[in-house]
Structures are given as C-alpha cells and as structure tokens.
CSV table of C-alpha atoms and ligand atoms in Angstrom, one decimal:
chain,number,residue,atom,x,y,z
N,158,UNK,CA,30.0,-6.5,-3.4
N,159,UNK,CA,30.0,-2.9,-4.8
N,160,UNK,CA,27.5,-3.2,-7.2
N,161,UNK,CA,26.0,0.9,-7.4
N,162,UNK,CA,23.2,0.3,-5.2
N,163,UNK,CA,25.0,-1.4,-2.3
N,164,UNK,CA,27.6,1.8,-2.0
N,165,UNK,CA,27.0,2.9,1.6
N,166,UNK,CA,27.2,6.3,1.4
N,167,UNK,CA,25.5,8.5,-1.6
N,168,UNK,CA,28.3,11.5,-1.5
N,169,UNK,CA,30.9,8.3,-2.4
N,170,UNK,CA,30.1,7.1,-6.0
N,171,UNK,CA,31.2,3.6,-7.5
N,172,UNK,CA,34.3,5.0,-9.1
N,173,UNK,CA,35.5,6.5,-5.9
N,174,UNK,CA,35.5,3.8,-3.9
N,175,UNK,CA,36.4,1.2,-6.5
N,176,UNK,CA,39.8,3.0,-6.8
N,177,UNK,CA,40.4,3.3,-3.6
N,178,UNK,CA,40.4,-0.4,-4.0
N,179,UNK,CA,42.8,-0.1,-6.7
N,180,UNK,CA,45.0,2.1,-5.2
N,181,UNK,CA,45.1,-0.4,-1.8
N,182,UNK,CA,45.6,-3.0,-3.8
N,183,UNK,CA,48.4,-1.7,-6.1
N,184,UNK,CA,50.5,-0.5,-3.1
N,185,UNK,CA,49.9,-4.5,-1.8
N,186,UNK,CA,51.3,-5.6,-4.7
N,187,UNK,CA,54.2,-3.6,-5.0
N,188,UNK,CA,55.2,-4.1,-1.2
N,189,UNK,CA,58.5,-2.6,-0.2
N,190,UNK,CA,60.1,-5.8,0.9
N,191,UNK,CA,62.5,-6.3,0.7
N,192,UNK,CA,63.8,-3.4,-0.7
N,193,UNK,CA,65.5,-2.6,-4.3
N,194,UNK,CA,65.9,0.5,-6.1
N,195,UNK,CA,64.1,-0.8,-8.9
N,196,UNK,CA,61.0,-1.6,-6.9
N,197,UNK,CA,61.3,1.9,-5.1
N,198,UNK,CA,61.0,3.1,-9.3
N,199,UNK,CA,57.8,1.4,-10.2
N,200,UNK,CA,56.3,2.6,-6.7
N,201,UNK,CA,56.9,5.8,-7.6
N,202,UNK,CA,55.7,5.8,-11.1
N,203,UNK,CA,52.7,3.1,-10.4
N,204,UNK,CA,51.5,4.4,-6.7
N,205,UNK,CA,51.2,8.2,-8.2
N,206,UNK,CA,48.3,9.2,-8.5
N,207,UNK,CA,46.3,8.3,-11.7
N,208,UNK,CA,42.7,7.9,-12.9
N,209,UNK,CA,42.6,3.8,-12.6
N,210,UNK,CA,40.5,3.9,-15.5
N,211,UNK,CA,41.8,1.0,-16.6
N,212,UNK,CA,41.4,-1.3,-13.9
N,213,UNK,CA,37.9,0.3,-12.9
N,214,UNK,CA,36.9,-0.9,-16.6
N,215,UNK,CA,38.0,-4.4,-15.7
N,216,UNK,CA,36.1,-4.3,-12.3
N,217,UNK,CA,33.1,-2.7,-13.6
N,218,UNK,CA,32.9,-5.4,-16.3
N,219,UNK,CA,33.4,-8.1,-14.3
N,220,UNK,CA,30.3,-7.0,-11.9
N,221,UNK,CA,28.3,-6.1,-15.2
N,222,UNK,CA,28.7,-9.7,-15.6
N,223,UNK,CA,28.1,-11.1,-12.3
N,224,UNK,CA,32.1,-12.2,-12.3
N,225,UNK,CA,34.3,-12.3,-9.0
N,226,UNK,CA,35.5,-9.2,-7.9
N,227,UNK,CA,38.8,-10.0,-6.4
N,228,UNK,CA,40.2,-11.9,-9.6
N,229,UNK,CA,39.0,-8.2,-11.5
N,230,UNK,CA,41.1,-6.4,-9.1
N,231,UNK,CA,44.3,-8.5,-9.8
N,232,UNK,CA,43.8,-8.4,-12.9
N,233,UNK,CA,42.9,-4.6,-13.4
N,234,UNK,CA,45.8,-4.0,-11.0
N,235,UNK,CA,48.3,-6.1,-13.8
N,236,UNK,CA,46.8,-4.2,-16.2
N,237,UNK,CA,47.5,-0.9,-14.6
N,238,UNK,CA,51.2,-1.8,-14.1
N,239,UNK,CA,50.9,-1.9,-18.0
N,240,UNK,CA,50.0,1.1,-18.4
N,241,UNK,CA,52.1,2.3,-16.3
N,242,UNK,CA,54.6,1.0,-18.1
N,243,UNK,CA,54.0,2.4,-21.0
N,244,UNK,CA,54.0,5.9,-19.6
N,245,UNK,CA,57.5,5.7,-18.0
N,246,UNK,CA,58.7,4.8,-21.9
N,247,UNK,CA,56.6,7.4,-23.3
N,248,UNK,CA,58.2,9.8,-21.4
N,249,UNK,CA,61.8,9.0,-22.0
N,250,UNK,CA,63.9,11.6,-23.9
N,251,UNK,CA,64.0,9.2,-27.2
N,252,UNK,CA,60.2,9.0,-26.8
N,253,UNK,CA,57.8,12.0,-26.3
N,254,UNK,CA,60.3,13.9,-24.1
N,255,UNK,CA,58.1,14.9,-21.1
N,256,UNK,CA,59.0,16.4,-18.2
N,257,UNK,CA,55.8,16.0,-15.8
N,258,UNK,CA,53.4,12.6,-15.6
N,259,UNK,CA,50.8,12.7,-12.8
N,260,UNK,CA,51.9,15.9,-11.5
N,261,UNK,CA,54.8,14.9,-10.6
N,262,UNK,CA,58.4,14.4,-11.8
N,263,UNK,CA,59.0,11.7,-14.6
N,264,UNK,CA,60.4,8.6,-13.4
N,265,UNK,CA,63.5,9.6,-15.4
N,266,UNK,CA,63.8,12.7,-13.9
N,267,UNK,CA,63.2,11.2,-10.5
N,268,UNK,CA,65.4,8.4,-10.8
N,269,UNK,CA,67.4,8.5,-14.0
N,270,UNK,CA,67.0,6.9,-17.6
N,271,UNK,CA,68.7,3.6,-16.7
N,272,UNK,CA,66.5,2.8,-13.8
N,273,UNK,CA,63.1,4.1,-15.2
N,274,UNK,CA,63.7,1.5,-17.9
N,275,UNK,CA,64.6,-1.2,-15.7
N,276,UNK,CA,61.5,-0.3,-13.9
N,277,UNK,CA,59.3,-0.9,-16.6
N,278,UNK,CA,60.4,-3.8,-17.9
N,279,UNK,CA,60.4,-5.1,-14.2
N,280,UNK,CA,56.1,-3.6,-14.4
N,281,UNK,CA,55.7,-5.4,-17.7
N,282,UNK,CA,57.2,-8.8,-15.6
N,283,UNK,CA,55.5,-8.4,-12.7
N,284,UNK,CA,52.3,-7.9,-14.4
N,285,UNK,CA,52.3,-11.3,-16.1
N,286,UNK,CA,53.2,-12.8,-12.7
N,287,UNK,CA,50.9,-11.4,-10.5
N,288,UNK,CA,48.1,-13.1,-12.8
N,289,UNK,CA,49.9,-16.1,-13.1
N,290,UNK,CA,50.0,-16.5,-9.7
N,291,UNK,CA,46.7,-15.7,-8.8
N,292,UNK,CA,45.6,-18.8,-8.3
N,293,UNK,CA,41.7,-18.3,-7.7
N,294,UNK,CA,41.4,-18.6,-11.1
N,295,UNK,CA,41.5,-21.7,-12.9
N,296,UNK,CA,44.9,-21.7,-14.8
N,297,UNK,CA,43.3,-22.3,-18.0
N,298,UNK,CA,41.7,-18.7,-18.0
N,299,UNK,CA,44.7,-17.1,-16.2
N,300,UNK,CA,47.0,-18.7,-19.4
N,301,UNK,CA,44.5,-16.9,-22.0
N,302,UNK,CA,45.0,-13.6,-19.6
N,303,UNK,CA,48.3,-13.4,-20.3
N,304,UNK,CA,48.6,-14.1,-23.6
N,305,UNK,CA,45.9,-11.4,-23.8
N,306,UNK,CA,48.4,-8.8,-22.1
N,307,UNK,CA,51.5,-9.9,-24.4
N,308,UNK,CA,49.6,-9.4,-27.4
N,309,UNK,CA,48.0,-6.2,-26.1
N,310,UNK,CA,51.6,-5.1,-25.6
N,311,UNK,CA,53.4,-6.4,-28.8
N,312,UNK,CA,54.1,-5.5,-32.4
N,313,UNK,CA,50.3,-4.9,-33.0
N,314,UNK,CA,49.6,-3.2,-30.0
N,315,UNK,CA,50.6,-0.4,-27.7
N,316,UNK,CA,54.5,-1.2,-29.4
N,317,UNK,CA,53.4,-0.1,-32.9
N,318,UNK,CA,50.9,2.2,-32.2
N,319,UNK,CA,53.7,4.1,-30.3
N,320,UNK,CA,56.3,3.3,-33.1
N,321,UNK,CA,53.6,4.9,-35.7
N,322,UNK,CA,53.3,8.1,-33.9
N,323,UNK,CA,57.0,9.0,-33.3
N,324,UNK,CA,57.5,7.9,-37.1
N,325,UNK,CA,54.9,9.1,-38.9
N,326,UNK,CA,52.3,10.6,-36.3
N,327,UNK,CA,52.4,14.5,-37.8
N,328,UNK,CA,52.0,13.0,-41.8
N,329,UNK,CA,49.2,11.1,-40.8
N,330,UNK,CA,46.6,12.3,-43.8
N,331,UNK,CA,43.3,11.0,-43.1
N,332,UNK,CA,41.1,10.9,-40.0
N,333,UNK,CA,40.9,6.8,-40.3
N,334,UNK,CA,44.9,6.8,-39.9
N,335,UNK,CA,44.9,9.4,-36.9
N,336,UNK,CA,41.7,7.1,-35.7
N,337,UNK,CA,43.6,3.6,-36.2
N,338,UNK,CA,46.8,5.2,-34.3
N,339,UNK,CA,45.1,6.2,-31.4
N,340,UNK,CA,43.4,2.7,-31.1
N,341,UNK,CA,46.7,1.3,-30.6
N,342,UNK,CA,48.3,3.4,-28.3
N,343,UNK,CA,44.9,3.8,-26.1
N,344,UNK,CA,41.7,1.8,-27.3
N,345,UNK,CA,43.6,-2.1,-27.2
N,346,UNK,CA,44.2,-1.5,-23.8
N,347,UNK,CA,41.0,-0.2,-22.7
N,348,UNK,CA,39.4,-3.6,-24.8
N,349,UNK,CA,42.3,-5.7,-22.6
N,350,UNK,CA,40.8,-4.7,-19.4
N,351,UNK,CA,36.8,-5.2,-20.7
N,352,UNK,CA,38.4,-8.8,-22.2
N,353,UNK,CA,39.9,-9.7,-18.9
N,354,UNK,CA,36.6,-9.2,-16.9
N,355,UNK,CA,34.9,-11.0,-19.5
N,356,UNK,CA,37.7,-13.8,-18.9
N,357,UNK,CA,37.5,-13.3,-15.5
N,358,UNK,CA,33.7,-13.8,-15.4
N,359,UNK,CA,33.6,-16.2,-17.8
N,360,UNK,CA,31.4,-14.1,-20.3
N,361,UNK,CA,29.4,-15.9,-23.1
N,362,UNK,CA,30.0,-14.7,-26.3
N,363,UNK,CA,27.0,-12.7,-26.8
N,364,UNK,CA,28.2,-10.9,-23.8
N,365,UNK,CA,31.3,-10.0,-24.5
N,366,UNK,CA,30.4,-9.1,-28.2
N,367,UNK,CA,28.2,-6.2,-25.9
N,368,UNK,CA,31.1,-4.9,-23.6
N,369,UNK,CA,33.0,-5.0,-26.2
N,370,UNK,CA,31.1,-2.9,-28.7
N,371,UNK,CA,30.8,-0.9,-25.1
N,372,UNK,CA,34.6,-0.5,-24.7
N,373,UNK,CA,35.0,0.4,-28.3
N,374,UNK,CA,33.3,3.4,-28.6
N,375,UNK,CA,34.2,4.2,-24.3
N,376,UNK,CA,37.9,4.5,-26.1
N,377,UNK,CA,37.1,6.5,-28.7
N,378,UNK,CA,35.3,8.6,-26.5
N,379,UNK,CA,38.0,9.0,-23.8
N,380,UNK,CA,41.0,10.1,-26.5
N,381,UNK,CA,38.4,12.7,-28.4
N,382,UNK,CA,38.0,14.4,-24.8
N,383,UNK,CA,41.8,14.4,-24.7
N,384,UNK,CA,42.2,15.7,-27.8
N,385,UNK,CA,39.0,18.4,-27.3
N,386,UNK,CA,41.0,19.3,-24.1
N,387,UNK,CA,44.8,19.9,-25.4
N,388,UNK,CA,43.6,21.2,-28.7
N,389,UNK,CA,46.8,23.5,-28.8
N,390,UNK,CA,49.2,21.0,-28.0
N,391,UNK,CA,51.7,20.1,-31.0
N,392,UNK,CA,51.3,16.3,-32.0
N,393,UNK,CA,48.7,14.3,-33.8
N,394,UNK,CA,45.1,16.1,-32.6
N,395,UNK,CA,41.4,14.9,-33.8
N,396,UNK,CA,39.9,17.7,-32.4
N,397,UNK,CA,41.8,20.1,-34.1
N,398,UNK,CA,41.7,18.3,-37.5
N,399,UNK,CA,37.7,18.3,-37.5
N,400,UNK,CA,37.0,21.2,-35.1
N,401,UNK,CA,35.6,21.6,-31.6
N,402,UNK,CA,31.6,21.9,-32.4
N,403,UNK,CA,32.0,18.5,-34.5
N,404,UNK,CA,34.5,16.5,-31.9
N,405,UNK,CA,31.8,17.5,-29.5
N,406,UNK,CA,29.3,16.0,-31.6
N,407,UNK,CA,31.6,13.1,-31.9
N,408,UNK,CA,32.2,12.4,-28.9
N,409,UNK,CA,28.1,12.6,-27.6
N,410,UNK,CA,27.7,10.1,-30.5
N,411,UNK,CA,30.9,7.9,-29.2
N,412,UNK,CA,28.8,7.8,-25.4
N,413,UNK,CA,25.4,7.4,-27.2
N,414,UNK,CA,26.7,4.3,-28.8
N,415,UNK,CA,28.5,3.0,-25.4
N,416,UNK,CA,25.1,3.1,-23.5
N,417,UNK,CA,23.2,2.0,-26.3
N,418,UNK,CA,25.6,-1.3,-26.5
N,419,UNK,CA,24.4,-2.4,-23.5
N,420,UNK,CA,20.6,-0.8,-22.7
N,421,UNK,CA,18.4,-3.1,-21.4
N,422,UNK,CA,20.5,-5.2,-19.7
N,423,UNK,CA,20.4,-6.5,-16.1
N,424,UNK,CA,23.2,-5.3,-15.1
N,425,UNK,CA,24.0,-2.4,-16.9
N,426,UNK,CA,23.9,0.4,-13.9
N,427,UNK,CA,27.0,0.1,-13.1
N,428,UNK,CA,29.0,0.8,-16.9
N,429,UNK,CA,26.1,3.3,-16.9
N,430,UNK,CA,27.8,5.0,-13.9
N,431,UNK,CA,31.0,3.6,-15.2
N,432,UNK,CA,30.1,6.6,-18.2
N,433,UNK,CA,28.9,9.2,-15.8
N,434,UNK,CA,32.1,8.8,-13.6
N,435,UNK,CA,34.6,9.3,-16.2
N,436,UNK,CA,32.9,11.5,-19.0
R,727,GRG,C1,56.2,-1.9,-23.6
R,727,GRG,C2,54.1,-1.2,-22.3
R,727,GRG,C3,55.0,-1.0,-23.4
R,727,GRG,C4,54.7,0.0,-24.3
R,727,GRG,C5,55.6,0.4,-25.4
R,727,GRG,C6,55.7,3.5,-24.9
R,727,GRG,C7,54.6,2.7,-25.6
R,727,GRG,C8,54.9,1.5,-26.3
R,727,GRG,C9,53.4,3.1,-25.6
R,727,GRG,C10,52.9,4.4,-25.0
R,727,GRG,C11,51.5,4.6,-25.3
R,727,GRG,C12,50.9,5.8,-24.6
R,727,GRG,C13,51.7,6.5,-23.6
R,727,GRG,C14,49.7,6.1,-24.9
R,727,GRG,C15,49.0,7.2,-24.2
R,727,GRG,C16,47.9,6.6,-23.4
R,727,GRG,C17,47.2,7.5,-22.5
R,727,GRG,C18,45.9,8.0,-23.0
R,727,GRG,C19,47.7,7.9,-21.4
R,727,GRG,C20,47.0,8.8,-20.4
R,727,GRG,O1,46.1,7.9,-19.7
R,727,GRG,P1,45.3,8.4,-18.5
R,727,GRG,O2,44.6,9.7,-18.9
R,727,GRG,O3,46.4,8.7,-17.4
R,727,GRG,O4,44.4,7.3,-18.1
R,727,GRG,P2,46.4,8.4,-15.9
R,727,GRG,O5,47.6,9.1,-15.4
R,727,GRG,O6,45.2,8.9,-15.2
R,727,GRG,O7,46.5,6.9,-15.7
C-alpha cells in the first residue's frame, strides 16, 4: 500500500512516489524488445517526462476506494499512453503546430511526421491491449474499461473537442462554449481515469457520483491554472476572457468544491493530498 500515512519517508509525498510508480511501470510496458522504430517513437514521446496526473488520478481513486492498486497502475498507465497520444497529434503541423512538448523536441521533430503518427495510433492500440490483457481483473470490468477509453477518445470526446478548437476555438462567444471545449479536450479524460478506478475498485454508485463531482471540478480547476499561467498566449484563454483576480477566484472556488465533494469520508486523505500535490 501507499495510502499517505504509510509513505516512509516525510520529505517524499504520495505524488512523488506514486509516479515513480508510473514512470517504472510505463517504461515496463513499453519494453524495447524487440526493437522497432515505432516502439522507439512512443518511448520517446510516452517515457518523457510528464506530470502523470492522469494515472496518479486513477491510483489515488482507486485507494480512495479501498480498490487494488496494481489494476489502477495498468490502467492509469493505458490511460497515460492516451494522453500521450493525443499530444503527439496536437503537435503536428496540421494541428497546433508546436515545436517543444515536455521540454523536449516534438515527436515529429524527433522522428518525422510519418512515424510520430504511426506512433500514436500504435499508443491508442496498445492502450486498449494492455487493459485487455490484464487479466487480474475480471473481464467483465476490463470490457467496460475499454469501451470507457474508446468513447473518451471518439467523436464526443477528446476527437471533437480538438476538432472544435482548430475550427472554431478563437469565435467561441460565451464563457459556457470556451468552458464546454475545454471539457472535451482535458476534463473527459481526467473523469476516464476517476471512472476507471471506480471500475477498478468496483465503486457503488453513491461513490462514484462523489469522485466524480470530485474530478469535475479537479478539471476545471487544472485548465483555469493553465489558462491563469499562459494568459498571453494566442488561442482560446479563460483567464484572459474574465481577468486574473476573478479566474483566481474561480479557481479557489473549483478546489473548494473538489474537497467539499468528498469531506467526511474515510478515505479522503489521500485526494486531499491528491489537491495539495498538484494545485
Ligand atoms: C486520437 C487520442 C486522440 C486524440 C485526438 C489531438 C486530439 C484529438 C486531442 C488533443 C487534446 C489536447 C492536446 C488537449 C490538451 C490537454 C492538456 C491539458 C495537455 C497538457 O497536459 P499536462 O499538463 O501535460 O498534464 P504533461 O506533459 O505533464 O502530461
């Protein structure tokens, strides 16, 4: 277990070690045998280094709920691959354009356009297989993972949120429309992770109508700090629209609302910490 009280040492919080778990983990699954240029493409773009916010979300849920920690890692680890994905696309000249992910070269600068696609479909794949394979869970939840993860993908997911802000991102009038956007390109996939460790810990309903009331705001929350943080970067920006003192506000309100989702229950140290980690 790594439930906040049973971290050994107090200079190493929960997140810290949980993504060193993550990080071990991803570079497990994405072994270099035996050896293909693809593969060597999602290493590079999966195994740089990232926040695992994601995955820690699944973890952290799945212990919030007394759920088995290895199936969480899988799982978050899938879920990861998603994301990461999603960022090789994003980056791609026909996309946002970027030049720089993680500190590091874009996969497409790295490796060219070709094989940076190739690599995420082959993350999208592999992340459906590694939970169907994962046989420590019965296959009855692992089926209703990953139909989870296509839909959280698809044509009302991450696919049209993306699609909404290269087509009509800047025009975007109201705050509702700039709110719904980012839901799809960031909030469903922060809700996928807090659905699969309620999956993976078999939650009750009442429990996971709690994490995810949780998750909700935890996602609006994490893309207003974004926004607060790049406020003079082109592109669709709440912060801007509604000015730094109120996305402040906001966002205190957004955390406020997290916490208050699940106060008073047993468990709830560790998305407590899962807050003070991250925000
Ligand atoms: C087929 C998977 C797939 C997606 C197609 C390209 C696309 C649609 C969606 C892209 C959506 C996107 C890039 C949203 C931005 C999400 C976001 C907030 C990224 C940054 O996340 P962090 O801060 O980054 O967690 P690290 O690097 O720490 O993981």
């Amino acid at each position: 277990m790594f439930a906040t009280e049973a971290i050994p040492s107090a200079s190493r919080s929960w997140s810290s070690q949980a993504r060193q778990l993550v990080d071990d983990h991803l570079g497990k699954l994405l072994g270099h045998a035996p050896p293909s240029p693809v593969l060597e493409a999602m290493r590079y773009s999966v195994l740089a280094p990232g926040k695992r916010i994601r995955p820690l979300l699944a973890l952290a849920v799945a212990e919030f709920l007394d759920g088995p920690r290895q199936s969480a890692l899988q799982v978050g680890c899938a879920i990861e691959m998603i994301h990461c994905a999603s960022l090789i696309l994003d980056d791609l000249p026909c996309m946002d354009d970027d030049r720089e992910r993680r500190s590091r070269l874009c996969t497409h600068l790295q490796y060219g356009e070709s094989l940076a696609i190739l690599a995420a479909v082959s993350l999208l794949t592999q992340s459906q297989c590694i939970v169907a394979s994962h046989d420590a869970l019965p296959e009855g939840r692992r089926l209703a993972l990953i139909q989870l993860l296509c839909e959280t993908v698809g044509p009302h997911g991450l696919s049209l949120g993306q699609y909404i802000d290269l087509h009509a991102g800047g025009a975007l009038a109201s705050l509702e429309a700039i709110t719904d956007m980012h839901h799809l390109k960031t909030g469903v996939l922060f809700l996928a992770a807090a659905r699969a460790g309620c999956v993976v810990a078999g939650a009750t309903p009442e429990q996971e109508n709690k994490v995810l009331r949780f998750t909700r705001h935890i996602g609006l929350a994490f893309q207003l700090r974004d926004d607060i943080r790049d406020m003079d970067r082109d592109g669709v920006n709440m912060a801007a629209r509604i000015g730094a003192a109120e996305a402040r506000r906001k966002l205190r309100d957004y955390l406020d609302g997290a916490l208050a989702a699940i106060d008073g229950e047993r468990n709830a140290a560790v998305l407590q910490g899962f807050v003070r980690d991250f925000f």
